[in-house]
Coordinates of C-alpha atoms and ligand atoms in Angstrom, one line a residue:
X1 CA 0.0 0.0 0.0
X2 CA 1.0 3.6 -0.7
X3 CA 2.1 4.9 2.8
X4 CA 2.1 8.5 1.8
X5 CA -1.6 8.7 1.4
X6 CA -4.5 7.7 3.7
X7 CA -6.9 5.0 2.3
X8 CA -10.0 4.1 4.4
X9 CA -13.3 2.3 4.1
X10 CA -16.7 3.3 5.4
X11 CA -19.3 0.9 6.8
X12 CA -22.8 1.3 8.0
X13 CA -24.0 -0.6 11.1
X14 CA -26.0 -3.7 10.0
X15 CA -29.5 -4.1 11.6
X16 CA -29.8 -7.9 11.3
X17 CA -27.6 -10.9 11.9
X18 CA -27.5 -11.6 8.2
X19 CA -26.4 -8.1 7.6
X20 CA -23.7 -8.5 10.2
X21 CA -22.4 -11.7 8.6
X22 CA -22.2 -9.9 5.3
X23 CA -20.3 -7.0 6.9
X24 CA -17.8 -9.3 8.5
X25 CA -17.0 -10.9 5.2
X26 CA -16.7 -7.4 3.6
X27 CA -14.3 -6.3 6.3
X28 CA -12.2 -9.4 6.0
X29 CA -11.9 -8.8 2.2
X30 CA -11.1 -5.1 2.5
X31 CA -8.8 -5.4 5.5
X32 CA -6.5 -7.5 3.4
X33 CA -5.7 -4.2 1.6
X34 CA -4.3 -2.8 4.9
X35 CA -6.3 0.4 5.1
X36 CA -5.6 3.2 7.6
X37 CA -9.0 2.7 9.2
X38 CA -12.6 1.6 8.9
X39 CA -15.2 4.2 9.8
X40 CA -18.7 3.3 10.9
X41 CA -21.7 5.6 10.5
X42 CA -24.0 6.7 13.3
X43 CA -27.7 7.6 13.1
X44 CA -28.3 11.2 14.2
X45 CA -29.9 11.5 17.7
X46 CA -28.6 8.0 18.5
X47 CA -31.1 6.2 16.2
X48 CA -28.5 3.5 15.3
X49 CA -26.5 3.7 18.5
X50 CA -26.7 0.1 19.6
X51 CA -25.9 -1.2 16.1
X52 CA -23.0 1.3 15.7
X53 CA -21.6 0.2 19.1
X54 CA -22.0 -3.5 18.1
X55 CA -20.1 -2.8 14.9
X56 CA -17.4 -0.8 16.6
X57 CA -17.0 -3.4 19.3
X58 CA -16.6 -6.2 16.8
X59 CA -14.0 -4.2 14.8
X60 CA -12.0 -3.5 17.9
X61 CA -12.2 -7.2 18.8
X62 CA -10.4 -7.8 15.5
X63 CA -7.9 -5.2 16.5
X64 CA -8.9 -3.1 13.5
X65 CA -8.2 0.7 13.5
X66 CA -11.7 2.1 13.8
X67 CA -13.2 5.6 13.4
X68 CA -16.7 5.8 14.7
X69 CA -18.8 8.6 13.3
X70 CA -20.5 10.7 16.0
X71 CA -23.3 13.2 15.4
X72 CA -24.1 15.9 18.0
X73 CA -27.6 17.0 17.0
X74 CA -30.3 15.9 19.4
X75 CA -27.9 14.9 22.2
X76 CA -26.9 16.5 25.4
X77 CA -23.2 17.4 26.1
X78 CA -23.2 14.7 28.8
X79 CA -24.4 12.0 26.4
X80 CA -21.8 13.0 23.8
X81 CA -19.0 12.9 26.4
X82 CA -20.1 9.5 27.6
X83 CA -20.0 8.1 24.1
X84 CA -16.5 9.6 23.5
X85 CA -15.3 8.2 26.8
X86 CA -16.5 4.7 25.8
X87 CA -14.6 5.0 22.6
X88 CA -11.5 6.3 24.3
X89 CA -11.6 3.3 26.8
X90 CA -11.8 0.9 23.8
X91 CA -8.5 2.2 22.5
X92 CA -10.1 4.3 19.7
X93 CA -8.1 7.3 18.6
X94 CA -10.1 8.6 15.6
X95 CA -13.6 10.1 15.4
X96 CA -15.6 11.5 12.5
X97 CA -17.3 14.5 14.1
X98 CA -20.5 15.5 12.5
X99 CA -23.6 17.6 13.1
X100 CA -26.0 15.0 11.6
X101 CA -29.5 15.7 10.3
X102 CA -32.7 15.5 12.3
X103 CA -34.6 12.5 10.9
X104 CA -38.1 13.7 10.1
X105 CA -40.8 12.3 12.3
X106 CA -38.5 11.1 15.0
X107 CA -39.2 13.9 17.5
X108 CA -35.5 14.3 18.2
X109 CA -35.0 17.7 19.9
X110 CA -32.3 20.2 19.3
X111 CA -29.8 19.0 21.9
X112 CA -27.0 21.1 23.3
X113 CA -24.9 21.5 20.2
X114 CA -26.1 22.9 16.9
X115 CA -23.1 22.6 14.6
X116 CA -20.2 20.3 14.1
X117 CA -17.7 23.0 14.9
X118 CA -19.1 22.9 18.5
X119 CA -18.6 19.2 18.7
X120 CA -14.9 19.6 17.5
X121 CA -14.4 22.2 20.3
X122 CA -16.0 19.9 22.9
X123 CA -13.9 16.9 21.9
X124 CA -10.7 19.0 22.1
X125 CA -11.7 20.6 25.5
X126 CA -12.7 17.3 27.1
X127 CA -10.2 14.8 25.5
X128 CA -7.3 17.1 24.5
X129 CA -5.3 15.4 21.7
X130 CA -6.5 11.9 22.3
X131 CA -8.6 11.7 19.2
X132 CA -7.6 12.4 15.6
X133 CA -10.7 14.4 14.5
X134 CA -12.1 14.0 11.0
X135 CA -14.7 16.5 9.8
X136 CA -17.1 16.5 6.8
X137 CA -16.5 18.6 3.7
X138 CA -18.8 19.4 0.8
X139 CA -16.9 20.4 -2.4
X140 CA -20.3 21.0 -4.1
X141 CA -21.7 22.8 -1.1
X142 CA -23.7 21.5 1.8
X143 CA -27.3 21.2 0.7
X144 CA -28.7 23.5 3.4
X145 CA -25.9 26.1 3.2
X146 CA -26.9 29.7 2.6
X147 CA -24.3 30.0 -0.2
X148 CA -21.1 28.6 -1.3
X149 CA -18.7 31.1 0.3
X150 CA -20.6 31.0 3.6
X151 CA -20.3 27.2 3.6
X152 CA -16.5 27.5 3.0
X153 CA -16.2 29.9 5.9
X154 CA -18.2 27.6 8.1
X155 CA -16.0 24.6 7.0
X156 CA -12.8 26.6 7.7
X157 CA -14.1 27.6 11.2
X158 CA -14.8 24.0 11.9
X159 CA -11.3 23.0 10.8
X160 CA -9.8 25.8 13.0
X161 CA -11.8 24.5 16.0
X162 CA -9.2 21.6 16.1
X163 CA -9.9 19.2 13.3
X164 CA -7.0 17.1 11.9
X165 CA -8.4 16.1 8.6
X166 CA -11.6 16.0 6.5
X167 CA -13.5 13.5 4.4
X168 CA -15.7 14.9 1.6
X169 CA -19.2 14.1 0.5
X170 CA -18.9 12.0 -2.7
X171 CA -18.7 13.9 -6.0
X172 CA -17.9 13.1 -9.7
X173 CA -16.3 16.5 -10.6
X174 CA -12.6 16.8 -10.0
X175 CA -12.7 20.6 -10.5
X176 CA -15.2 21.0 -7.7
X177 CA -12.8 19.3 -5.3
X178 CA -9.8 21.3 -6.6
X179 CA -11.7 24.5 -6.2
X180 CA -12.8 23.7 -2.7
X181 CA -9.3 22.8 -1.6
X182 CA -8.0 26.0 -3.2
X183 CA -10.6 28.1 -1.4
X184 CA -9.5 26.5 1.9
X185 CA -5.8 27.1 1.2
X186 CA -6.6 30.8 0.4
X187 CA -8.0 31.0 4.0
X188 CA -5.0 29.4 5.5
X189 CA -6.8 26.1 6.1
X190 CA -4.5 23.3 4.9
X191 CA -5.6 20.1 6.7
X192 CA -5.7 17.0 4.5
X193 CA -9.1 16.9 2.7
X194 CA -9.6 13.3 1.6
X195 CA -12.1 12.7 -1.3
X196 CA -15.1 10.5 -0.4
X197 CA -15.6 7.9 -3.2
X198 CA -18.9 6.3 -4.0
X199 CA -18.7 3.2 -6.3
X200 CA -21.5 3.2 -8.8
X201 CA -23.6 0.0 -8.6
X202 CA -27.2 1.0 -8.9
X203 CA -28.6 4.1 -10.8
X204 CA -31.8 4.6 -8.8
X205 CA -30.1 4.4 -5.4
X206 CA -27.3 6.7 -6.6
X207 CA -29.8 9.3 -8.0
X208 CA -31.8 9.2 -4.7
X209 CA -28.8 9.7 -2.5
X210 CA -27.4 12.4 -4.7
X211 CA -30.6 14.4 -4.6
X212 CA -30.6 14.2 -0.9
X213 CA -27.0 15.1 -0.2
X214 CA -26.5 17.6 -2.9
X215 CA -23.9 15.6 -5.0
X216 CA -24.2 16.3 -8.7
X217 CA -24.3 13.4 -11.1
X218 CA -22.9 15.0 -14.4
X219 CA -25.5 14.8 -17.2
X220 CA -23.4 12.5 -19.4
X221 CA -23.0 10.0 -16.5
X222 CA -26.7 10.1 -15.7
X223 CA -27.7 9.6 -19.3
X224 CA -25.4 6.7 -19.8
X225 CA -26.6 5.0 -16.5
X226 CA -30.2 5.7 -17.5
X227 CA -29.6 4.1 -20.8
X228 CA -28.5 0.8 -19.3
X229 CA -32.0 0.3 -17.7
X230 CA -32.0 -2.9 -15.6
X231 CA -28.7 -4.1 -17.0
X232 CA -26.9 -4.1 -13.7
X233 CA -23.7 -5.7 -15.2
X234 CA -23.3 -2.8 -17.6
X235 CA -24.1 -0.3 -14.9
X236 CA -21.3 -1.8 -12.7
X237 CA -18.8 -2.0 -15.6
X238 CA -19.4 1.6 -16.7
X239 CA -19.5 2.8 -13.0
X240 CA -16.1 1.1 -12.3
X241 CA -14.6 2.8 -15.4
X242 CA -15.9 6.3 -14.4
X243 CA -15.0 6.0 -10.7
X244 CA -11.5 4.5 -11.3
X245 CA -10.7 7.4 -13.6
X246 CA -12.0 9.8 -11.1
X247 CA -9.8 8.3 -8.3
X248 CA -6.8 8.3 -10.6
X249 CA -7.2 12.0 -11.5
X250 CA -7.6 12.8 -7.8
X251 CA -4.5 11.0 -6.8
X252 CA -2.6 12.4 -9.7
X253 CA -3.7 15.9 -8.6
X254 CA -2.3 15.3 -5.2
X255 CA -5.3 14.3 -3.1
X256 CA -4.1 13.0 0.3
X257 CA -5.9 9.7 0.0
X258 CA -9.3 8.2 -0.7
X259 CA -12.2 7.2 1.5
X260 CA -14.5 4.7 0.0
X261 CA -18.2 4.6 0.8
X262 CA -18.4 0.8 0.6
X263 CA -22.1 0.4 1.4
X264 CA -20.9 -2.8 3.1
X265 CA -20.0 -4.4 -0.2
X266 CA -16.4 -5.4 -0.9
X267 CA -16.6 -6.1 -4.6
X268 CA -17.2 -2.7 -6.2
X269 CA -14.6 -1.0 -4.0
X270 CA -12.0 -3.8 -4.6
X271 CA -12.5 -3.6 -8.3
X272 CA -11.6 0.1 -8.3
X273 CA -8.8 -0.5 -5.8
X274 CA -7.2 -3.2 -7.9
X275 CA -7.5 -1.2 -11.1
X276 CA -5.8 1.7 -9.4
X277 CA -3.0 -0.7 -8.5
X278 CA -2.9 0.6 -4.9
Ligands
FAD1 P1 -21.9 21.3 9.9 O1 -20.4 21.4 9.6 O2 -22.3 21.7 11.2 O3 -22.6 22.1 8.8 C1 -24.0 21.9 8.6 C2 -24.6 23.2 7.9 O4 -24.6 24.3 8.8 C3 -23.8 23.7 6.7 O5 -24.7 24.2 5.7 C4 -22.9 24.7 7.2 O6 -22.6 25.7 6.2 C5 -23.8 25.3 8.3 N1 -23.0 25.8 9.4 C6 -21.9 25.2 10.0 N2 -21.6 25.9 11.1 C7 -22.4 26.9 11.3 C8 -22.6 27.9 12.2 N3 -21.7 28.1 13.2 N4 -23.6 28.8 12.1 C9 -24.5 28.7 11.0 N5 -24.4 27.8 10.1 C10 -23.4 26.9 10.2 N6 -24.8 11.9 8.9 C11 -25.2 11.0 9.9 O7 -26.3 11.2 10.5 N7 -24.4 10.0 10.4 C12 -23.2 9.8 9.8 O8 -22.5 8.8 10.2 C13 -22.7 10.6 8.8 N8 -21.5 10.5 8.3 C14 -21.1 11.4 7.3 C15 -19.7 11.2 6.8 C16 -19.3 12.1 5.9 C17 -17.8 12.0 5.4 C18 -20.1 13.2 5.4 C19 -19.6 14.1 4.3 C20 -21.4 13.3 5.9 C21 -21.9 12.4 6.9 N9 -23.2 12.6 7.4 C22 -23.6 11.7 8.4 C23 -24.1 13.6 6.9 C24 -24.0 14.9 7.8 O9 -24.4 14.6 9.1 C25 -25.0 15.9 7.2 O10 -24.5 16.3 5.9 C26 -25.3 17.1 8.0 O11 -26.3 17.8 7.4 C27 -24.1 18.1 8.2 O12 -23.2 17.6 9.0 P2 -21.8 18.4 9.2 O13 -21.0 17.8 10.2 O14 -21.2 18.6 7.9 O15 -22.4 19.8 9.7

């Protein structure tokens, strides 16, 4: 593996025993690539808390470097500190610190912290330098942001609160990433911003996710994917070409690593990984 750059894999916490078995197999296959860490998502307001804990516990039992995601929305400061203390006591040294979104209809209240920069400040004040803090970045703008430059300023303030590195929302436009990084550099914010990579396996799911999170699928990619209809083999083959080329361009342009949204499937990520010759 290339030791200059950070390569990592993201998991979501399975809800069923079958899902857990699948995740174990996925981790075994991906861990053979010696990634820097596996991260595990967390449902805002604690909606997946027990499943996230079960996944994190299992990863730690395997002695795998683990980065739990932690959202602050809907939680009290005491609850947040208790979760962080649990992770610290498990020998975890990396956290993906997020605001999260209020799931509609859950009745989750505001909680003590409103934005991720406040969570970063809290982690630094309570745990000093114990955790490497990852934050989220949006090269194509966070969907709720007032405007692009305000979003950049908010991101830079979050970084200055004490973050060590960032992982981006997925995107398919290298220029958007380069522009975002450049805007941060112009503001003196130089932490590593690692591109989040979404393998393409299914057009309708990708279109739905992308609409929700504000990631743009370029028209030519959308049209090609639409044209394949239900031909999932062609979607995967075309998707692997597009995403491998994206990754190669990003690495050539100096991106400090790649973070794969695996969706708990090893195959699509491994195909890109192997084609990149990592
Ligand atoms: P913030 O950085 O707080 O930003 C949220 C919005 O508020 C932005 O529009 C920003 O411009 C604005 N803002 C920021 N600070 C201020 C301020 N001080 N005043 C006014 N406005 C401000 N969600 C989950 O629920 N669970 C997960 O595990 C999860 N993992 C993720 C991993 C990655 C790598 C990414 C990119 C996203 C993830 N998300 C996850 C989604 C994320 O929680 C949502 O995108 C959420 O809406 C924003 O979280 P944030 O941490 O980026 O928020």
